GROMACS .gro file of C-alpha atoms in nm:
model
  358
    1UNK     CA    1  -2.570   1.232  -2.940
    2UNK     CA    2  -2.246   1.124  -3.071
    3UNK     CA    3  -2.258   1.398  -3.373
    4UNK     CA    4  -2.316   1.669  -3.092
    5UNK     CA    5  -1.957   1.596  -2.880
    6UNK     CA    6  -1.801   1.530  -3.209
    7UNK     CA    7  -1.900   1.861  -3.318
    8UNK     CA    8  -1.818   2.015  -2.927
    9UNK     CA    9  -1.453   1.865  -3.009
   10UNK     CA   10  -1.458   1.996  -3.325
   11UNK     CA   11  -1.524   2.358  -3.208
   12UNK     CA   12  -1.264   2.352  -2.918
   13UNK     CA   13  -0.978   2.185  -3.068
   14UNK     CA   14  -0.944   2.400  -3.401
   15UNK     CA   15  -0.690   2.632  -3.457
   16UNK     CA   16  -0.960   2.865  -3.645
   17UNK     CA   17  -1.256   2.656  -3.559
   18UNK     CA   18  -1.545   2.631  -3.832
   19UNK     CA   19  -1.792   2.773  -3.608
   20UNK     CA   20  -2.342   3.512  -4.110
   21UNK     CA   21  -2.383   3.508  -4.459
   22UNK     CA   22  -2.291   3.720  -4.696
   23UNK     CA   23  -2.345   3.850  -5.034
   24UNK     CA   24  -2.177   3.560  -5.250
   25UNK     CA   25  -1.970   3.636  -5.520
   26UNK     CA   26  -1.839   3.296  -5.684
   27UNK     CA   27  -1.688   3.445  -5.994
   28UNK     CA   28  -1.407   3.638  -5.861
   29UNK     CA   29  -1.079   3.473  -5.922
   30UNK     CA   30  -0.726   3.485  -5.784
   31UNK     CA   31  -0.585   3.820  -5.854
   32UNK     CA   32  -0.169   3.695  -5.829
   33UNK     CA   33   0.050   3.582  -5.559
   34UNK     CA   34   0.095   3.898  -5.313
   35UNK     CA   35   0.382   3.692  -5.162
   36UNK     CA   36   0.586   3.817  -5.446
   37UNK     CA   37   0.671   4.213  -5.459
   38UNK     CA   38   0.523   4.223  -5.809
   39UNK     CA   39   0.249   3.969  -5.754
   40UNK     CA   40   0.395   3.752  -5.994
   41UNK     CA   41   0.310   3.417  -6.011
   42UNK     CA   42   0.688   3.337  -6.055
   43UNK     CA   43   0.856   3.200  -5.714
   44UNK     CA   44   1.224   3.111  -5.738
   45UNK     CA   45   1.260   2.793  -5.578
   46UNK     CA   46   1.385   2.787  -5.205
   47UNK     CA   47   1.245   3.132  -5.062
   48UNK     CA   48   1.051   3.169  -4.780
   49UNK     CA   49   0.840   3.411  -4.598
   50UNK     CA   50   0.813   3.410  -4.236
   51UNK     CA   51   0.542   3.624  -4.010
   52UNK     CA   52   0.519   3.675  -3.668
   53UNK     CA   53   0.233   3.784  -3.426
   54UNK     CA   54   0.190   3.809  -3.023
   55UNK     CA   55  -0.144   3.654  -2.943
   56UNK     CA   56  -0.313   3.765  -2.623
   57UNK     CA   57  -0.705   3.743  -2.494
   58UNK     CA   58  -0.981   3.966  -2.421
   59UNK     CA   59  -1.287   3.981  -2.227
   60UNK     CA   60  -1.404   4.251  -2.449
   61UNK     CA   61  -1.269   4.295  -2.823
   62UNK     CA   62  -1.311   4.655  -2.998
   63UNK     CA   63  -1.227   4.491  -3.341
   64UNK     CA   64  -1.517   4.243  -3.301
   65UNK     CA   65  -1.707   4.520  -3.133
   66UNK     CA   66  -1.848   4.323  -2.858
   67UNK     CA   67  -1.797   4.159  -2.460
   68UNK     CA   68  -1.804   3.755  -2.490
   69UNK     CA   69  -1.813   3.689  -2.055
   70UNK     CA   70  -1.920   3.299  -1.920
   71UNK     CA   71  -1.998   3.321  -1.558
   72UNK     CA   72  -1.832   2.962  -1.515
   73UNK     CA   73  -1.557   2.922  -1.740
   74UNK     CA   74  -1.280   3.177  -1.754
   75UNK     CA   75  -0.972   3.190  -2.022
   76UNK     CA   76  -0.723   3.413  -2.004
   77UNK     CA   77  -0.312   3.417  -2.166
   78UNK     CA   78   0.003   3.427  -1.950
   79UNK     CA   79   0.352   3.454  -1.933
   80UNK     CA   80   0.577   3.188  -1.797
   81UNK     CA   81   0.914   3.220  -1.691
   82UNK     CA   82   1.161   2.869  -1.878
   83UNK     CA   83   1.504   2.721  -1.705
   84UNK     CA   84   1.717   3.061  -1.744
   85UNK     CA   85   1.488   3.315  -1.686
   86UNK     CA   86   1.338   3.359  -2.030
   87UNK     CA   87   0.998   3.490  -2.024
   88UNK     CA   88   0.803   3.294  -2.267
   89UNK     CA   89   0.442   3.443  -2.400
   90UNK     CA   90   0.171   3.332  -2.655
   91UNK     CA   91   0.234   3.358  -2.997
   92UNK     CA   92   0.158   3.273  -3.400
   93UNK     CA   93   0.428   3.219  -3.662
   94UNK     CA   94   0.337   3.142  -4.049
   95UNK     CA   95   0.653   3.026  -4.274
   96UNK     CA   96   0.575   2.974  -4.635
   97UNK     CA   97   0.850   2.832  -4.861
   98UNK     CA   98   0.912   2.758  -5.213
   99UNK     CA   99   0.967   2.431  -5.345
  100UNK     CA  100   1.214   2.313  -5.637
  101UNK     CA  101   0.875   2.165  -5.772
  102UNK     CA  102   0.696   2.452  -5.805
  103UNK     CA  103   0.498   2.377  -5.530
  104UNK     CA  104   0.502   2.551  -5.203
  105UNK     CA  105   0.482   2.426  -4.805
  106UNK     CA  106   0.325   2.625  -4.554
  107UNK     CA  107   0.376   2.607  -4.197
  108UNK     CA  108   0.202   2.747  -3.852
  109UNK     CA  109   0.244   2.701  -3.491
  110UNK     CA  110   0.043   2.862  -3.192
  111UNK     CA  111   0.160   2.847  -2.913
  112UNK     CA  112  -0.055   2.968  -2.650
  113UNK     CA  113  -0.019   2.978  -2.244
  114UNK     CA  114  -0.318   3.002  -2.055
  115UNK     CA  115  -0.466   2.950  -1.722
  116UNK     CA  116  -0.848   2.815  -1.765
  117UNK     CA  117  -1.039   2.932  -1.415
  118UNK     CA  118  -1.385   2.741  -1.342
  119UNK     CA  119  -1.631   2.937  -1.072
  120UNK     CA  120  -1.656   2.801  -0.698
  121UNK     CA  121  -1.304   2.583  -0.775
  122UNK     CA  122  -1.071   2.866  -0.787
  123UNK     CA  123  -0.792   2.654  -0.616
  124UNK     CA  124  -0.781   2.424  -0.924
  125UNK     CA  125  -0.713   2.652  -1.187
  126UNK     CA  126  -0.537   2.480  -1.467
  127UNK     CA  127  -0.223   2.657  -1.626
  128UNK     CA  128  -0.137   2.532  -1.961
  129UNK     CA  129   0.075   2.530  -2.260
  130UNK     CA  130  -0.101   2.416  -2.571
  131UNK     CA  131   0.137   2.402  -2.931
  132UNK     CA  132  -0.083   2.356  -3.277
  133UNK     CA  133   0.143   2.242  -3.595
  134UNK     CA  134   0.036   2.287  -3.922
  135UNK     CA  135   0.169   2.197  -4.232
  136UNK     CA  136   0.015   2.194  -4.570
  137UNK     CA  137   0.186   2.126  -4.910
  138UNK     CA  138   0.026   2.297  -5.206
  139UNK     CA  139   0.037   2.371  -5.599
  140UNK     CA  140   0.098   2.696  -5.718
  141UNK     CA  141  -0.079   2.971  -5.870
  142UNK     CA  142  -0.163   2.819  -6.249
  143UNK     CA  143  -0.353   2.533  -6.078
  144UNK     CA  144  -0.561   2.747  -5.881
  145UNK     CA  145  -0.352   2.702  -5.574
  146UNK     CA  146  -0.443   2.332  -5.501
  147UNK     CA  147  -0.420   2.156  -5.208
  148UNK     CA  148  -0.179   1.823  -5.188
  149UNK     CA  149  -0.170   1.709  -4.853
  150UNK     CA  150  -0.249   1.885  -4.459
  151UNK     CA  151  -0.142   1.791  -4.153
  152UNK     CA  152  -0.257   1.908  -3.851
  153UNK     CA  153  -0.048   1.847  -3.482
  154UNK     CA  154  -0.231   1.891  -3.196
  155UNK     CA  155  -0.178   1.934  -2.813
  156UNK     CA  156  -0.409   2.075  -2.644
  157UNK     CA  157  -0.604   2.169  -2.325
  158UNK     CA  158  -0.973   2.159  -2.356
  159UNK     CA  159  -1.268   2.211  -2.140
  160UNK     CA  160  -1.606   1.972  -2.167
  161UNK     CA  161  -1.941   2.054  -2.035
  162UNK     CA  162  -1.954   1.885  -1.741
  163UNK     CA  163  -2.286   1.930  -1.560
  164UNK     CA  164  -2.365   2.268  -1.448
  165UNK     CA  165  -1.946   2.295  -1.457
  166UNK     CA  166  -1.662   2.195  -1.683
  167UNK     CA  167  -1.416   1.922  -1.673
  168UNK     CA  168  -1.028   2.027  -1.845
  169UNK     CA  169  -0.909   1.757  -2.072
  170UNK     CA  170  -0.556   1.716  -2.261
  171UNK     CA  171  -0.633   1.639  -2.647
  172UNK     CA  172  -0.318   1.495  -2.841
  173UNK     CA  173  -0.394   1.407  -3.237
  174UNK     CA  174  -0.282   1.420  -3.558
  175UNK     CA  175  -0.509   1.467  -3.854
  176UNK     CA  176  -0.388   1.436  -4.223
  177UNK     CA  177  -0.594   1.504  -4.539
  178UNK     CA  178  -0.442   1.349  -4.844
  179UNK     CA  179  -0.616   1.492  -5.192
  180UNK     CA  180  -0.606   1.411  -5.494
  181UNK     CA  181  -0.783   1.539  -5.820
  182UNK     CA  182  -1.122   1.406  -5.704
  183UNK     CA  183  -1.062   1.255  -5.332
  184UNK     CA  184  -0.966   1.360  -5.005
  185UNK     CA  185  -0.909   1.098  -4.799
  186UNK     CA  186  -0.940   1.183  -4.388
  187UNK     CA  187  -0.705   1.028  -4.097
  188UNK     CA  188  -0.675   1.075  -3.730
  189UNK     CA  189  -0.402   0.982  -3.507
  190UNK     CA  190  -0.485   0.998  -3.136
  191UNK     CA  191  -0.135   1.014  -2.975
  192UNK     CA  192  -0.021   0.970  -2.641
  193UNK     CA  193  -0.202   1.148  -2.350
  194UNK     CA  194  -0.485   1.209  -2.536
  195UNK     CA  195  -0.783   1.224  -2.273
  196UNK     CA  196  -1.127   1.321  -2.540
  197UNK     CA  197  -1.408   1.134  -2.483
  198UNK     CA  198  -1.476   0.779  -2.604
  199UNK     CA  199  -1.722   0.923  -2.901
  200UNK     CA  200  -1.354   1.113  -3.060
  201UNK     CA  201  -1.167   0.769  -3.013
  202UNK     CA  202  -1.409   0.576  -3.228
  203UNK     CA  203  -1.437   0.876  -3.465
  204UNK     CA  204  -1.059   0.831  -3.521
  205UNK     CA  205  -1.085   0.463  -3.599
  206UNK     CA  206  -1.273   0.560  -3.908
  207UNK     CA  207  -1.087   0.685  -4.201
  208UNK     CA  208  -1.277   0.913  -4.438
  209UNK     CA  209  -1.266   0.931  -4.822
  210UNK     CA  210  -1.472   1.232  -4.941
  211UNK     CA  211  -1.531   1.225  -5.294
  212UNK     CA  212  -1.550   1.519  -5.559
  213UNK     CA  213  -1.458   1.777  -5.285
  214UNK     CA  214  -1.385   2.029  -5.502
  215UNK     CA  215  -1.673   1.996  -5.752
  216UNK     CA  216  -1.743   2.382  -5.632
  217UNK     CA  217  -1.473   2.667  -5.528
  218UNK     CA  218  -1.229   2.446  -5.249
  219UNK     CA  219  -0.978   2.607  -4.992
  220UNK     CA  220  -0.756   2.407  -4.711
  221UNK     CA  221  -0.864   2.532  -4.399
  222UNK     CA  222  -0.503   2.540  -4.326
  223UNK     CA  223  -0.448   2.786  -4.619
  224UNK     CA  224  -0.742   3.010  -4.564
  225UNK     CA  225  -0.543   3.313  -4.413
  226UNK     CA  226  -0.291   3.248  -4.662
  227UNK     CA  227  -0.500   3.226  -5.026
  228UNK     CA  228  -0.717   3.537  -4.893
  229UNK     CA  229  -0.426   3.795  -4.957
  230UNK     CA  230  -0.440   3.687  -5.313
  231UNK     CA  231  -0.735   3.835  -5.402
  232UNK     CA  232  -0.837   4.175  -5.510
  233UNK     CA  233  -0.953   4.332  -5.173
  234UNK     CA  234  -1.269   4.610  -5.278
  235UNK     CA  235  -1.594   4.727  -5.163
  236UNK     CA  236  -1.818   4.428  -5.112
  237UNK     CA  237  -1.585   4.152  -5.219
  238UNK     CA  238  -1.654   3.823  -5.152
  239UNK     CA  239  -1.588   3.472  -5.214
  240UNK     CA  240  -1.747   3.146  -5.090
  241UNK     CA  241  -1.604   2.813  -5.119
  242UNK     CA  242  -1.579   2.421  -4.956
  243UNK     CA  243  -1.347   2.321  -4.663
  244UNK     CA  244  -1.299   2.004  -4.466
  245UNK     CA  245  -1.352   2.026  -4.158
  246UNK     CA  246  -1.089   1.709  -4.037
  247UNK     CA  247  -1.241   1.616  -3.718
  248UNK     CA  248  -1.608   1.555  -3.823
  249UNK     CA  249  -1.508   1.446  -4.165
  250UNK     CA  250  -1.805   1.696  -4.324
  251UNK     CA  251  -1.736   1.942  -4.570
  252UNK     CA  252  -1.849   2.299  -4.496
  253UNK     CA  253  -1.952   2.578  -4.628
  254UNK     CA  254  -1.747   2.892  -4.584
  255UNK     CA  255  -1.770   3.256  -4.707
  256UNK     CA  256  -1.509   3.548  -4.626
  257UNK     CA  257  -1.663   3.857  -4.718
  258UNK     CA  258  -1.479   4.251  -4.688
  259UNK     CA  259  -1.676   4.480  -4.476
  260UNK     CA  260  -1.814   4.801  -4.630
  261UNK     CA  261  -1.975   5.098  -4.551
  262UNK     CA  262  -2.235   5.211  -4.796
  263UNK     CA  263  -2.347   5.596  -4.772
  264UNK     CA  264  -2.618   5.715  -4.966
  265UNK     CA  265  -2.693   6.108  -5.023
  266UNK     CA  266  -2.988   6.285  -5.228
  267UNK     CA  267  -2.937   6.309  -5.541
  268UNK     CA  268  -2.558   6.154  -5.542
  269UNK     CA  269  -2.441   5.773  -5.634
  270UNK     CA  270  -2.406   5.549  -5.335
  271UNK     CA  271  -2.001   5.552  -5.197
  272UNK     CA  272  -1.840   5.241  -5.072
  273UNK     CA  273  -1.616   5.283  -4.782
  274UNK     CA  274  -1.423   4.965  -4.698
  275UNK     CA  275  -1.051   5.113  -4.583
  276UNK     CA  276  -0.946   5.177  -4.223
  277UNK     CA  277  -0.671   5.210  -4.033
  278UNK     CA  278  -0.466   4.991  -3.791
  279UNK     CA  279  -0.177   5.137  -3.628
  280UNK     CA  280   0.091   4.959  -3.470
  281UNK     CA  281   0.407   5.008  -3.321
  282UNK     CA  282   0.806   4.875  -3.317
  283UNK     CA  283   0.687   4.625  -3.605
  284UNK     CA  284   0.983   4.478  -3.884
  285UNK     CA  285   0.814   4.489  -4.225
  286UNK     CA  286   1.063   4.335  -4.451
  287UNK     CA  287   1.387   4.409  -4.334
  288UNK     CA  288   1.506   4.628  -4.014
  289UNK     CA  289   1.469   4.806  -3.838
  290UNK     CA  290   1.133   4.808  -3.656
  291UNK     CA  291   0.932   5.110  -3.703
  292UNK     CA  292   0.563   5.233  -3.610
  293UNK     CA  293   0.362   5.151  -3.876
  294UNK     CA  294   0.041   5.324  -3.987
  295UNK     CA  295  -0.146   5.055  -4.195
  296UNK     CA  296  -0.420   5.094  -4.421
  297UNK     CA  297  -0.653   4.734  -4.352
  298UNK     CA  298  -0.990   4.597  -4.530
  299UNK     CA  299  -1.167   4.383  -4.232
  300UNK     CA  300  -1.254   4.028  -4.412
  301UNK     CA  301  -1.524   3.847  -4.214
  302UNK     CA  302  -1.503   3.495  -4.248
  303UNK     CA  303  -1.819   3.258  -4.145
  304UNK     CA  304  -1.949   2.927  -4.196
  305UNK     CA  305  -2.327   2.950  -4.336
  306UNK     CA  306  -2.643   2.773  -4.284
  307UNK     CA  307  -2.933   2.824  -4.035
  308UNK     CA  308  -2.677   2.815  -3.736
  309UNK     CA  309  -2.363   2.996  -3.931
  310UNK     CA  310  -2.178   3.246  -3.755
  311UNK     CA  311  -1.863   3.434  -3.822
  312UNK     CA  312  -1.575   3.207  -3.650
  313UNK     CA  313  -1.271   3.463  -3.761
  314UNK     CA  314  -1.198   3.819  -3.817
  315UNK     CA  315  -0.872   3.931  -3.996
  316UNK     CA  316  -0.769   4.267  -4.107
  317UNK     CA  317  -0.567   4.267  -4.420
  318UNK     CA  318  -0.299   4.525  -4.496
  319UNK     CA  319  -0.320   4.721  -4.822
  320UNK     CA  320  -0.058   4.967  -4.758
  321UNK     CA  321   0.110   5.205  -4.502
  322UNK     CA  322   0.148   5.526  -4.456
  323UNK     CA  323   0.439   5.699  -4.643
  324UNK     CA  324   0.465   5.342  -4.850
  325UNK     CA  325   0.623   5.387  -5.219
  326UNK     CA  326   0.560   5.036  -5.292
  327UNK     CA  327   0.255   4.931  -5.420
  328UNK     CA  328   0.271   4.599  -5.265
  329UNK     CA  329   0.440   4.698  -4.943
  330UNK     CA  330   0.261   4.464  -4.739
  331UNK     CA  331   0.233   4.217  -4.932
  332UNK     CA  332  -0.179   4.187  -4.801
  333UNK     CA  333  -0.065   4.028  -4.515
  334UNK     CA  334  -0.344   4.033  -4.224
  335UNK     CA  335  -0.199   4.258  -3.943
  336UNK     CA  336  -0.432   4.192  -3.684
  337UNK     CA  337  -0.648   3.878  -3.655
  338UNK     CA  338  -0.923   3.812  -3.387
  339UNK     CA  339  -1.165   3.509  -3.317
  340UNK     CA  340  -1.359   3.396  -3.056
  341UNK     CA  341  -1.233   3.150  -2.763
  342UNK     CA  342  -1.434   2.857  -2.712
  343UNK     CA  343  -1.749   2.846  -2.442
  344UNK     CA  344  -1.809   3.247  -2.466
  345UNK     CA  345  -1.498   3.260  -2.288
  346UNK     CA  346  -1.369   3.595  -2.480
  347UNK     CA  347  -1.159   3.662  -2.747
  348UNK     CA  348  -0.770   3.528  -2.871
  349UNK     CA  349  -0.648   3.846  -3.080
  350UNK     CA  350  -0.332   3.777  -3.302
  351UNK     CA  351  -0.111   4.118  -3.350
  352UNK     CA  352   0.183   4.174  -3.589
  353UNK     CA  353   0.503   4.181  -3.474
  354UNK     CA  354   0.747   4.098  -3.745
  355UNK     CA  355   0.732   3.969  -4.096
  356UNK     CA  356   1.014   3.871  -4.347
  357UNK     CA  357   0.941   3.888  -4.686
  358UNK     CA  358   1.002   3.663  -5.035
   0.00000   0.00000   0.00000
């Protein structure tokens, strides 16, 4: 019983929670650092890179080509209004920098408003502004990108089965993962506020230490979105690897795999189609001024595996854009991101709005 609402809180209190399969292809390696212009593996100390996106949520999502509806629970995104008249709204901002080192830190926050709505107690809707910090320290390209240490800041609003209904909780915790070359060793921090059930308190009590986590292909969870641009994006790429899923303490099995088309005709050699397009508009790539962009994406489907594995997140990485004369215009950054909100409640899409490059 107590693995189940560890694994509930788990699933509602990830950024990108570790919620199928695909072909595996555990060879591929790290094709450069796409931060850099010329994919060099050379960062001068003290740069950084910072991306913006809006975040907003659907009912119905045409990039994950489905309708996610719970007759009970409702989630939706909102604008608020701060001292001054500012309108605030949801939103996702990455900042990587350089380190004198040689090794690099990478920040997120998401910030999302929301109003959660619960069937037959309309009057008690719960409006909400939940902030997730990130920050994960790492080595650089000649050691394979290797984590050093990831925190994780939570606050949170999160709803529990309840009966036939839901109750809305606050969660407030810190998690840390400290590696190094054969350990990662697991904290929690339940701060102030926090309101989880009993089961996550006495979960946090226990520090875990899990040995030889990177025996096979490892990736921060933190640093997923992030290390995936460095790849060669083709037809039917894919790469599997470990992650640590802080809450449970488990390591999991992950797999983010590009989606392709494969046509067939009589008497011709199968074709591989695995480019779209995403366009977007009044977006700053690099430096002003903002533009409409036409970008040319690869969809990367990433899902846990197993008997119960399903895909948790759905990013579409940026190859190019129309009319680009740079071959790494875009550095592979994802444009559009999408994943689904806890309890079948729809989906939280992530658009571009601005990014600054190295």
């Amino acid at each position: 019983m107590k693995k189940k609402i560890i694994a509930t809180i788990s699933c509602a209190l990830a950024v990108f929670a570790l919620a199928g399969c695909g072909q595996t292809t555990a060879s591929i390696a790290f094709n450069g650092s796409y931060w850099n212009k010329d994919t060099s593996n050379e960062t001068p100390a003290g740069k950084e890179e910072i991306i913006e996106y809006r975040v907003y949520s659907v009912e119905e999502n045409e990039l994950w080509n489905k309708t996610q509806t719970n007759s009970i629970l409702k989630f939706r995104t909102r604008e608020t209004t701060e001292e001054g008249g500012k309108t605030l709204s949801s939103s996702y901002k990455t900042v990587l920098r350089s380190n004198e080192d040689g090794t690099f830190t990478y920040k997120t926050t998401l910030t999302v408003y929301g109003t959660y709505e619960i069937s037959g107690d309309e009057e008690n809707a719960r409006d909400f502004a939940d902030v997730t910090e990130t920050e994960t320290t790492f080595e650089g390209y000649n050691t394979g990108f290797k984590p050093i240490k990831s925190v994780k800041k939570v606050s949170n609003t999160v709803p529990y089965p309840s009966g036939s209904t839901y109750s809305i909780k606050n969660a407030r915790y810190v998690s840390t993962i400290d590696y190094t070359e054969k350990d990662a060793a697991i904290k929690i921090e339940i701060l102030e506020g926090d309101e989880s059930p009993e089961q996550f308190g006495e979960r946090a009590k226990k520090d875990i230490t899990i040995s030889k986590y990177n025996k096979n292909a490892y990736i921060d969870v933190e640093l997923m979105l992030l290390l995936f641009r460095n790849f060669k994006h083709e037809a039917n790429m894919s790469y599997s690897f470990k992650t640590i899923e802080p809450l449970s303490g488990e390591l999991r099995s992950v797999i983010g795999s590009v989606y392709t088309k494969t046509s067939t005709e009589k008497n011709s050699a199968p074709s591989y189609d695995y480019l779209t397009s995403c366009s977007l508009k009044n977006i700053l790539l690099g430096t002003p001024p903002y533009y409409d962009y036409s970008f040319n994406v690869v969809r990367m489907d990433f899902s846990t595996s197993g008997t119960t594995g399903q895909t948790f997140m759905r990013a579409f990485y940026s190859q190019s854009y129309d009319g680009a004369t740079d071959a790494n215009s875009t550095r592979h950054i994802p444009v559009m991101i999408a994943q689904p909100s806890i309890f079948n409640t729809g989906f939280l899409v992530y658009e571009l709005r601005s990014a600054t490059f190295i």
